[in-house]
Coordinates of C-alpha atoms (C1' of nucleotides) in Angstrom, one line a residue:
Chain A
M29 CA 5.5 7.1 52.9
P30 CA 5.8 5.3 49.6
R31 CA 9.8 6.2 47.8
Q32 CA 9.2 8.7 44.5
P33 CA 10.2 6.6 41.7
R34 CA 12.4 8.7 39.4
R35 CA 9.9 8.4 36.2
T36 CA 6.1 7.2 36.6
Q37 CA 4.8 4.1 34.6
A38 CA 2.8 6.7 32.4
E39 CA 5.7 9.1 31.5
R40 CA 8.1 6.0 30.9
S41 CA 5.3 4.4 28.5
G42 CA 4.5 7.6 26.8
A43 CA 7.7 9.0 26.4
T44 CA 8.9 5.7 25.0
T45 CA 5.5 5.9 22.5
F46 CA 6.3 9.1 21.1
K47 CA 9.7 8.2 20.6
L48 CA 8.1 5.2 18.4
V49 CA 5.9 7.2 16.6
A50 CA 8.0 10.0 15.9
A51 CA 10.8 7.6 14.4
A52 CA 7.9 5.5 12.6
Q53 CA 7.3 8.3 11.0
E54 CA 10.4 9.3 10.1
L55 CA 11.3 5.8 8.3
F56 CA 8.0 5.1 6.8
G57 CA 7.6 8.5 5.5
R58 CA 11.1 8.5 3.9
D59 CA 11.4 4.9 2.4
G60 CA 7.7 3.6 2.8
Y61 CA 5.8 0.8 4.8
A62 CA 7.0 -2.3 3.5
P63 CA 11.1 -1.6 3.1
T64 CA 10.9 0.2 6.7
S65 CA 11.3 -2.8 9.6
I66 CA 10.3 -2.5 13.4
E67 CA 13.6 -3.5 14.5
A68 CA 14.8 -0.1 12.2
I69 CA 12.4 1.7 13.9
A70 CA 13.2 0.3 17.1
A71 CA 16.7 0.9 16.7
A72 CA 15.6 5.2 15.2
A73 CA 14.1 5.5 18.4
G74 CA 16.7 4.0 20.6
M75 CA 15.6 0.9 21.7
T76 CA 14.9 -2.4 20.2
K77 CA 11.8 -4.5 18.9
G78 CA 10.4 -5.7 22.3
A79 CA 9.3 -2.1 23.2
A80 CA 7.0 -1.8 19.9
Y81 CA 5.7 -4.8 20.4
H82 CA 5.0 -3.9 23.8
H83 CA 3.0 -1.2 22.7
F84 CA 1.7 -1.8 19.6
R85 CA 0.1 -4.9 18.3
G86 CA 2.1 -5.1 15.3
K87 CA 3.8 -3.0 12.6
A88 CA 0.1 -1.9 11.1
A89 CA -0.9 -0.4 14.2
L90 CA 2.1 1.2 14.7
F91 CA 1.2 2.7 11.1
R92 CA -2.0 3.6 12.0
S93 CA -0.6 5.8 14.6
V94 CA 1.5 7.3 12.4
F95 CA -0.9 7.9 10.0
V96 CA -3.4 9.8 12.3
E97 CA -0.3 12.2 13.4
E98 CA -0.3 12.8 9.7
Q99 CA -4.0 13.4 9.7
R100 CA -3.8 15.5 13.1
Q101 CA -0.9 17.8 11.8
I102 CA -2.5 18.4 8.4
A103 CA -6.1 18.9 9.8
D104 CA -4.4 21.4 12.3
A105 CA -2.8 23.3 9.0
L106 CA -5.6 23.7 7.6
R107 CA -8.1 25.2 10.3
Q108 CA -5.4 27.7 10.4
A109 CA -5.4 28.7 7.2
A110 CA -9.2 28.9 7.0
A111 CA -9.4 30.7 10.4
R112 CA -7.6 33.5 8.6
E113 CA -10.2 34.1 6.0
P114 CA -13.1 36.3 6.1
D115 CA -16.2 34.5 4.9
S116 CA -16.8 30.7 4.1
W117 CA -16.2 31.1 0.7
S118 CA -12.6 32.1 0.7
A119 CA -11.9 29.9 4.0
L120 CA -12.8 26.4 1.4
L121 CA -10.5 28.0 -1.1
R122 CA -7.5 28.9 1.1
G123 CA -8.1 25.4 2.6
C124 CA -7.4 23.5 -1.0
R125 CA -4.6 25.9 -1.2
T126 CA -3.1 24.7 1.6
F127 CA -4.0 21.4 1.1
L128 CA -1.9 21.3 -1.8
E129 CA 0.7 22.8 -0.8
H130 CA 1.2 20.4 2.3
C131 CA 1.3 17.9 -0.7
L132 CA 4.6 19.3 -1.4
N133 CA 5.7 17.1 2.0
P134 CA 7.1 13.8 0.7
A135 CA 6.2 11.9 4.1
F136 CA 2.6 13.2 3.9
R137 CA 2.3 11.5 0.5
Q138 CA 4.2 8.7 1.4
I139 CA 2.1 7.5 4.5
V140 CA -1.5 9.2 3.4
L141 CA -1.3 9.0 -0.1
L142 CA 0.5 6.0 -0.8
D143 CA 0.7 3.5 2.0
G144 CA -2.3 4.2 3.8
P145 CA -4.8 2.4 1.9
A146 CA -3.1 -0.4 1.0
V147 CA -1.9 -1.2 4.4
L148 CA -5.2 0.3 6.3
G149 CA -7.6 -0.7 3.9
W150 CA -10.3 2.1 2.8
E151 CA -12.7 1.6 5.6
Q152 CA -10.0 2.6 8.3
V153 CA -8.7 5.5 6.5
R154 CA -11.8 6.9 5.8
E155 CA -12.7 6.3 9.0
I156 CA -9.8 8.5 10.4
E157 CA -9.7 11.0 7.8
Y158 CA -13.3 11.7 8.5
A159 CA -12.1 12.8 12.0
H160 CA -9.4 15.0 10.5
T161 CA -9.2 16.4 7.0
L162 CA -12.4 15.6 5.7
R163 CA -14.2 17.4 8.9
V164 CA -12.2 20.0 8.1
L165 CA -13.3 19.4 4.7
T166 CA -17.0 18.9 5.7
E167 CA -17.4 21.6 7.9
G168 CA -16.1 24.3 5.0
M169 CA -18.8 22.9 2.6
N170 CA -21.3 23.0 5.4
A171 CA -20.5 27.0 6.3
A172 CA -20.5 27.8 2.3
A173 CA -23.5 26.0 1.9
A174 CA -25.8 27.7 5.0
D175 CA -24.4 31.2 3.3
G176 CA -25.9 29.8 0.4
A177 CA -22.7 30.2 -2.0
M178 CA -23.2 26.3 -3.2
I179 CA -25.3 24.6 -5.9
D180 CA -27.5 22.0 -4.2
G181 CA -26.5 18.7 -4.2
D182 CA -25.3 15.7 -1.6
L183 CA -22.7 17.2 0.5
P184 CA -21.0 14.6 1.9
A185 CA -20.8 12.5 -1.8
R186 CA -19.7 16.0 -2.8
C187 CA -16.5 16.2 -0.2
Q188 CA -15.6 12.9 -0.8
L189 CA -15.1 13.9 -4.7
I190 CA -13.6 16.9 -4.0
F191 CA -11.1 15.4 -1.4
G192 CA -9.9 12.8 -3.9
A193 CA -9.6 15.8 -6.5
L194 CA -7.5 17.7 -4.2
C195 CA -4.9 14.2 -3.1
E196 CA -4.8 13.7 -6.8
A197 CA -3.6 17.3 -7.6
G198 CA -1.3 17.2 -4.7
M199 CA 0.2 14.3 -6.3
L200 CA 0.6 15.6 -9.8
L201 CA 1.7 18.8 -8.4
A202 CA 4.5 17.3 -6.4
R203 CA 5.9 15.2 -9.4
S204 CA 6.0 17.5 -11.2
D205 CA 9.5 19.3 -12.7
D206 CA 8.8 22.6 -10.8
P207 CA 6.4 21.8 -7.8
V208 CA 7.1 25.9 -7.2
R209 CA 5.8 27.0 -10.6
A210 CA 3.4 24.2 -11.4
L211 CA 1.3 24.7 -7.7
P212 CA -0.6 28.0 -9.0
V213 CA -1.5 26.3 -12.7
V214 CA -3.2 23.3 -10.6
A215 CA -4.2 25.3 -7.5
A216 CA -6.3 27.4 -10.3
E217 CA -7.5 24.3 -11.9
A218 CA -8.8 22.8 -8.1
E219 CA -10.4 26.2 -7.3
R220 CA -11.9 26.3 -11.0
L221 CA -13.4 22.7 -9.9
L222 CA -14.7 24.2 -6.9
G223 CA -15.5 27.7 -8.1
S224 CA -18.1 25.9 -10.6
L225 CA -20.0 24.4 -7.8
A226 CA -20.5 27.9 -6.7
R227 CA -24.1 29.3 -6.9
Chain B
M28 CA 15.0 -31.0 -41.8
P29 CA 14.5 -30.4 -38.1
R30 CA 12.0 -32.7 -35.9
Q31 CA 9.0 -30.6 -34.8
P32 CA 8.7 -30.2 -31.0
R33 CA 5.4 -30.6 -29.2
R34 CA 5.3 -27.1 -28.4
T35 CA 7.7 -24.4 -29.0
Q36 CA 9.1 -21.8 -27.1
A37 CA 7.6 -19.3 -27.3
E38 CA 4.0 -21.4 -27.0
R39 CA 5.6 -22.5 -23.6
S40 CA 6.4 -19.3 -22.0
G41 CA 3.5 -17.5 -23.3
A42 CA 1.0 -19.7 -21.9
T43 CA 2.7 -20.1 -18.6
T44 CA 3.1 -16.2 -18.3
F45 CA -0.6 -16.5 -19.5
K46 CA -0.9 -18.6 -16.5
L47 CA 0.5 -17.2 -14.0
V48 CA -1.1 -13.6 -14.7
A49 CA -4.2 -14.8 -14.6
A50 CA -3.8 -16.9 -11.3
A51 CA -2.2 -13.4 -9.8
Q52 CA -5.0 -11.3 -10.8
E53 CA -7.3 -14.0 -9.1
L54 CA -5.0 -14.0 -5.8
F55 CA -4.1 -10.4 -5.5
G56 CA -7.4 -9.0 -6.5
R57 CA -9.2 -11.5 -3.7
D58 CA -6.5 -11.4 -0.6
G59 CA -4.2 -8.1 -1.7
Y60 CA -1.1 -7.7 -2.2
A61 CA 0.8 -8.3 0.5
P62 CA -1.4 -11.7 1.8
T63 CA -0.6 -13.4 -1.7
S64 CA 2.8 -15.1 -1.8
I65 CA 4.8 -16.3 -5.4
E66 CA 4.5 -20.0 -4.0
A67 CA 0.3 -19.6 -4.0
I68 CA 0.6 -17.8 -7.3
A69 CA 2.5 -20.2 -9.1
A70 CA 0.9 -23.7 -7.5
A71 CA -3.0 -21.9 -8.5
A72 CA -1.3 -21.6 -12.3
G73 CA -0.2 -25.2 -11.5
M74 CA 3.6 -24.8 -11.4
T75 CA 5.9 -24.0 -9.0
K76 CA 8.4 -20.5 -8.2
G77 CA 10.9 -21.3 -10.4
A78 CA 8.9 -20.6 -13.2
A79 CA 7.6 -17.3 -12.1
Y80 CA 11.0 -16.4 -10.8
H81 CA 12.1 -17.4 -14.6
H82 CA 9.4 -15.0 -16.1
F83 CA 9.4 -12.2 -13.8
R84 CA 12.2 -10.3 -12.2
G85 CA 9.9 -10.1 -8.5
K86 CA 6.7 -10.4 -6.9
A87 CA 6.1 -6.4 -7.9
A88 CA 6.7 -7.2 -11.3
L89 CA 4.5 -9.9 -12.1
F90 CA 2.2 -7.7 -9.8
R91 CA 2.7 -4.9 -12.6
S92 CA 1.5 -7.0 -15.3
V93 CA -1.9 -7.5 -13.7
F94 CA -2.3 -3.9 -12.7
V95 CA -1.5 -3.6 -16.8
E96 CA -4.3 -6.1 -17.3
E97 CA -6.8 -4.7 -15.2
Q98 CA -6.1 -1.3 -16.7
R99 CA -6.5 -2.7 -20.8
Q100 CA -10.1 -4.1 -19.2
I101 CA -11.4 -0.8 -18.1
A102 CA -10.5 0.9 -20.8
D103 CA -11.7 -1.5 -23.3
A104 CA -15.0 -1.0 -21.5
L105 CA -14.7 2.6 -21.6
R106 CA -14.4 2.7 -25.1
Q107 CA -17.3 0.9 -26.0
A108 CA -19.7 2.1 -23.9
A109 CA -18.2 6.1 -24.8
A110 CA -19.0 4.8 -28.2
R111 CA -22.5 4.3 -28.2
E112 CA -22.7 7.8 -27.3
P113 CA -24.4 10.3 -30.0
D114 CA -22.1 13.1 -29.1
S115 CA -18.3 14.2 -27.1
W116 CA -20.4 15.2 -24.0
S117 CA -22.7 12.7 -22.9
A118 CA -19.6 10.3 -23.8
L119 CA -18.0 11.9 -21.1
L120 CA -20.5 11.7 -19.2
R121 CA -21.3 7.8 -19.6
G122 CA -17.5 7.4 -20.0
C123 CA -17.7 8.3 -15.8
R124 CA -20.6 6.2 -15.0
T125 CA -19.1 3.5 -16.6
F126 CA -16.1 3.7 -14.6
L127 CA -18.2 3.5 -11.3
E128 CA -19.6 0.9 -12.3
H129 CA -16.4 -0.4 -12.8
C130 CA -15.1 -0.2 -9.1
L131 CA -18.4 -2.1 -8.2
N132 CA -15.8 -5.5 -8.8
P133 CA -13.4 -5.8 -5.5
A134 CA -10.5 -7.3 -7.6
F135 CA -10.2 -4.0 -9.2
R136 CA -10.8 -1.5 -6.0
Q137 CA -8.1 -3.9 -4.4
I138 CA -5.1 -4.1 -7.3
V139 CA -5.9 -0.6 -9.0
L140 CA -7.2 1.2 -6.3
L141 CA -5.6 0.5 -3.0
D142 CA -2.5 -1.9 -3.6
G143 CA -1.1 -0.3 -7.3
P144 CA -0.1 3.1 -5.7
A145 CA 1.6 1.2 -2.3
V146 CA 3.3 -1.3 -4.8
L147 CA 4.3 0.5 -8.0
G148 CA 4.8 3.9 -6.8
W149 CA 2.9 7.0 -8.0
E150 CA 5.4 7.3 -10.7
Q151 CA 5.1 4.1 -12.6
V152 CA 0.9 4.1 -11.9
R153 CA 0.5 7.0 -13.7
E154 CA 2.7 6.1 -16.5
I155 CA 0.3 3.0 -17.2
E156 CA -2.8 4.5 -16.6
Y157 CA -1.0 7.6 -18.7
A158 CA -1.8 4.8 -21.7
H159 CA -4.8 3.6 -20.6
T160 CA -7.7 4.8 -18.5
L161 CA -6.1 8.5 -18.0
R162 CA -5.6 8.2 -22.0
V163 CA -9.2 7.2 -22.6
L164 CA -10.7 10.1 -20.3
T165 CA -8.0 12.6 -22.1
E166 CA -9.3 11.6 -25.4
G167 CA -12.8 12.9 -24.8
M168 CA -12.1 15.7 -22.4
N169 CA -10.3 17.0 -25.3
A170 CA -13.1 16.4 -27.6
A171 CA -15.8 17.5 -26.1
A172 CA -13.0 20.8 -25.6
A173 CA -12.7 20.6 -29.5
D174 CA -17.1 20.6 -29.6
G175 CA -16.4 24.0 -27.4
A176 CA -18.5 21.9 -24.6
M177 CA -16.1 22.9 -22.0
I178 CA -14.7 25.9 -20.2
D179 CA -11.2 26.9 -20.4
G180 CA -8.6 25.9 -18.6
D181 CA -5.7 23.1 -18.2
L182 CA -6.8 20.5 -19.6
P183 CA -4.2 17.4 -18.6
A184 CA -4.8 18.8 -14.6
R185 CA -8.4 18.7 -15.3
C186 CA -8.4 15.1 -16.4
Q187 CA -6.2 14.5 -13.3
L188 CA -8.4 15.9 -10.9
I189 CA -11.5 14.4 -12.3
F190 CA -9.7 11.1 -12.1
G191 CA -8.9 11.6 -9.0
A192 CA -12.8 12.4 -7.9
L193 CA -13.8 9.4 -9.8
C194 CA -11.7 6.9 -8.0
E195 CA -12.7 8.3 -5.1
A196 CA -16.7 8.1 -5.8
G197 CA -15.7 4.7 -6.6
M198 CA -14.4 3.8 -3.4
L199 CA -17.3 5.6 -1.7
L200 CA -19.9 4.1 -4.2
A201 CA -18.3 0.3 -3.7
R202 CA -18.2 0.9 0.4
S203 CA -21.8 2.0 1.1
D204 CA -24.9 -0.2 2.1
D205 CA -26.5 -0.5 -0.7
P206 CA -24.3 0.5 -3.8
V207 CA -27.1 -0.1 -6.2
R208 CA -29.0 2.2 -4.8
A209 CA -25.7 4.3 -4.3
L210 CA -24.5 4.4 -7.4
P211 CA -27.1 7.1 -8.9
V212 CA -26.4 10.0 -6.1
V213 CA -23.1 9.0 -6.5
A214 CA -23.0 9.6 -10.4
A215 CA -25.3 12.2 -9.7
E216 CA -22.7 14.0 -7.9
A217 CA -19.5 12.9 -10.2
E218 CA -21.9 14.1 -13.3
R219 CA -22.6 17.8 -11.4
L220 CA -19.2 18.3 -10.9
L221 CA -18.3 17.4 -14.3
G222 CA -21.5 19.6 -15.9
S223 CA -20.1 22.5 -13.9
L224 CA -17.3 22.7 -16.4
A225 CA -19.6 22.6 -19.7
R226 CA -20.0 25.7 -21.5
Chain C
dC5 C1' 9.4 -0.5 54.5
dC6 C1' 7.9 -4.8 52.5
dC7 C1' 6.7 -7.6 48.9
dA8 C1' 3.0 -9.8 45.9
dC9 C1' 2.1 -8.0 41.5
dT10 C1' 2.2 -5.1 37.2
dT11 C1' 3.6 -3.1 33.3
dC12 C1' 7.7 -2.2 31.0
dC13 C1' 11.4 -3.8 27.6
dA14 C1' 15.0 -6.7 26.2
dT15 C1' 17.3 -11.3 24.6
dA16 C1' 16.0 -15.6 22.4
dC17 C1' 13.4 -18.0 19.1
dC18 C1' 10.0 -19.7 15.5
dG19 C1' 8.1 -19.8 11.1
dA20 C1' 6.9 -17.5 6.3
dG21 C1' 8.1 -16.0 2.4
dA22 C1' 10.9 -13.0 -0.5
dG23 C1' 14.7 -13.8 -3.6
dT24 C1' 18.7 -17.1 -5.0
dA25 C1' 21.8 -20.9 -6.6
dT26 C1' 21.9 -25.1 -9.3
dG27 C1' 20.2 -28.8 -11.9
dT28 C1' 17.4 -30.7 -15.1
dA29 C1' 14.1 -31.2 -19.1
dA30 C1' 12.6 -28.8 -23.5
dC31 C1' 13.9 -26.6 -27.2
dT32 C1' 16.6 -24.6 -31.3
dG33 C1' 19.8 -23.6 -35.0
dA34 C1' 23.9 -24.7 -37.4
Chain D
dT20 C1' 23.9 -34.7 -33.9
dC21 C1' 24.6 -31.9 -30.6
dA22 C1' 26.2 -27.7 -27.8
dG23 C1' 23.9 -23.9 -26.6
dT24 C1' 19.8 -21.9 -24.8
dT25 C1' 15.4 -21.7 -22.7
dA26 C1' 12.3 -23.1 -19.3
dC27 C1' 11.3 -24.8 -14.9
dA28 C1' 11.8 -27.3 -10.6
dT29 C1' 14.4 -28.2 -6.4
dA30 C1' 17.5 -26.8 -2.7
dC31 C1' 18.8 -23.6 -0.1
dT32 C1' 19.2 -18.1 2.4
dC33 C1' 18.2 -14.7 4.3
dT34 C1' 14.9 -11.0 6.1
dC35 C1' 11.1 -9.6 9.0
dG36 C1' 7.0 -10.0 11.5
dG37 C1' 5.3 -11.9 15.1
dT38 C1' 6.0 -15.0 19.9
dA39 C1' 7.9 -16.6 24.3
dT40 C1' 11.0 -15.7 27.9
dG41 C1' 13.3 -13.4 31.6
dG42 C1' 14.6 -9.5 34.4
dA43 C1' 14.2 -4.7 35.5
dA44 C1' 11.4 -0.9 37.0
dG45 C1' 7.6 0.4 38.9
dT46 C1' 3.0 0.6 42.0
dG47 C1' -0.3 -0.6 45.8
dG48 C1' -1.6 -2.9 50.1
dG49 C1' -0.2 -4.2 54.3

DNA sequence: CCCACTTCCATACCGAGAGTATGTAACTGA
DNA sequence: TCAGTTACATACTCTCGGTATGGAAGTGGG
C-alpha cells in the first residue's frame, strides 16, 4: 500500500500558482507591469523566483494569467448584472453601467486598460477578451438585435467600437475629480451613444 | 570680435535631438518600447547613450517626444482632410475616416495605441492628445453642434467616447485579414455610430 | 517497502540594459 | 584670452529577467 503524502503534486502546484497569480494581481494592479519584479511577486507569495519560473514561461506569461483572471471577474459581474434585467435592451444598458463602475477599480484599469495591450499585444488581448468581456457584450447585442431593438449593421464591429468607447469612458470617469458624481453624466453619454443605435 | 564657431550650441543641440527623436520613432514604432534600448536608438542616430541622456531625462522622456511627434502628424492630417469638406458634419465624418486610414500605419498603432498608455500613463497621454488629436475632434464636434447638426449632451465626454471607439476601430481594422476591404465596413459602422448622434 | 523517475522549488549565476559619474571637446561671453 | 557652460563619449554600477543546477517532495512500478 502506497504511503499517503501530506500533499499531492496537483495540490502543491495548484496552491502555489494560485498564490503567485494572486500576488501578481495585487502588485501589477498597484504598481504596473514594468516596475513590478518577478522576485517581488514571488516574495509576496512567500516563495522565490524559482517557483514562478517553474510554473510560468516568464513575466509576460504570469501577467497573462492575471489578465485572464481580471477578465473572468468582470465578465461574471456583467452577467450577473444583466441577468437581473427584464429585457435584452435594459440588460445591455445595465451591463454598460456595471462596466463603468468596475472601471473605478484602479487595479482593473492598470492591468486591463493600460498594461494589457502593451504587454500582451493587441492580438492576444482581443483573443482573451473575446472569450470574456466581449463575449458577454456580443451576446447582449445579439439578443437585442434578435428582439428587433437595434438598427442593422455589422454587429461584431459595433461591439468592438462600443467596447472601445466604454473603455475610454471608464478611464475618463475614473480620473475625474469626483468619480461618483461624474458617473451619471458619463453613463448618460454612453447610454445616449448606445440608445442612438436603438430602432 | 568673437570668432565664429562652425556650429552654434543651439544648432548642435537641435540637430542631435532631432536625429534622436527620428531614430527613436523608427525603432519604437517597429519593435515597440520595451525591446528597444536607448543604446540602439543612439547608435541608429549616429551617437552614444551619453547624448541621449544629456538631452532627455530617460527612456520614457524620449518616448514622450516621439509620442508628441506622432500626435502632431496625425492632427495635421486630420485638419487638412477636414478643411477640404464643405460643412461641419461632413468634415467630422471625413476626419473619422482619415483617422482610421492613419491607423493602418503600424508605427502609429504601436506608439500611440499600444505603448503610449502603458509608458506615459493615462494622465499624460490624455494631456498630449487633448492638445492635438482630441483638440481637432473637439473643434469639429463643437462646430457641428453649433450648426445644430448634433443632439444635445455632454460634448467633452462624447468626444472621448467617440475617440475610444475610433481607436478600437483602428486596431480592428488594421489587424483584419484584408484591411483595404475591411475599411469600408468598419468606417460604415463608425459613421453609423456618429450619424446616430446627428439631429 | 523500495527505488528509479518525475515534479516542485531554491540557490547561484549570467547577460542585457537603464541610469550615473566622470572626463573631454566644443561653444559662449565678458 | 580664458573661465565657465554646454554637448557628448566612455566607463561604471545595479537592477532584473532569464537560466543552470542541486536538492527536497511526491509518484508509480516492482
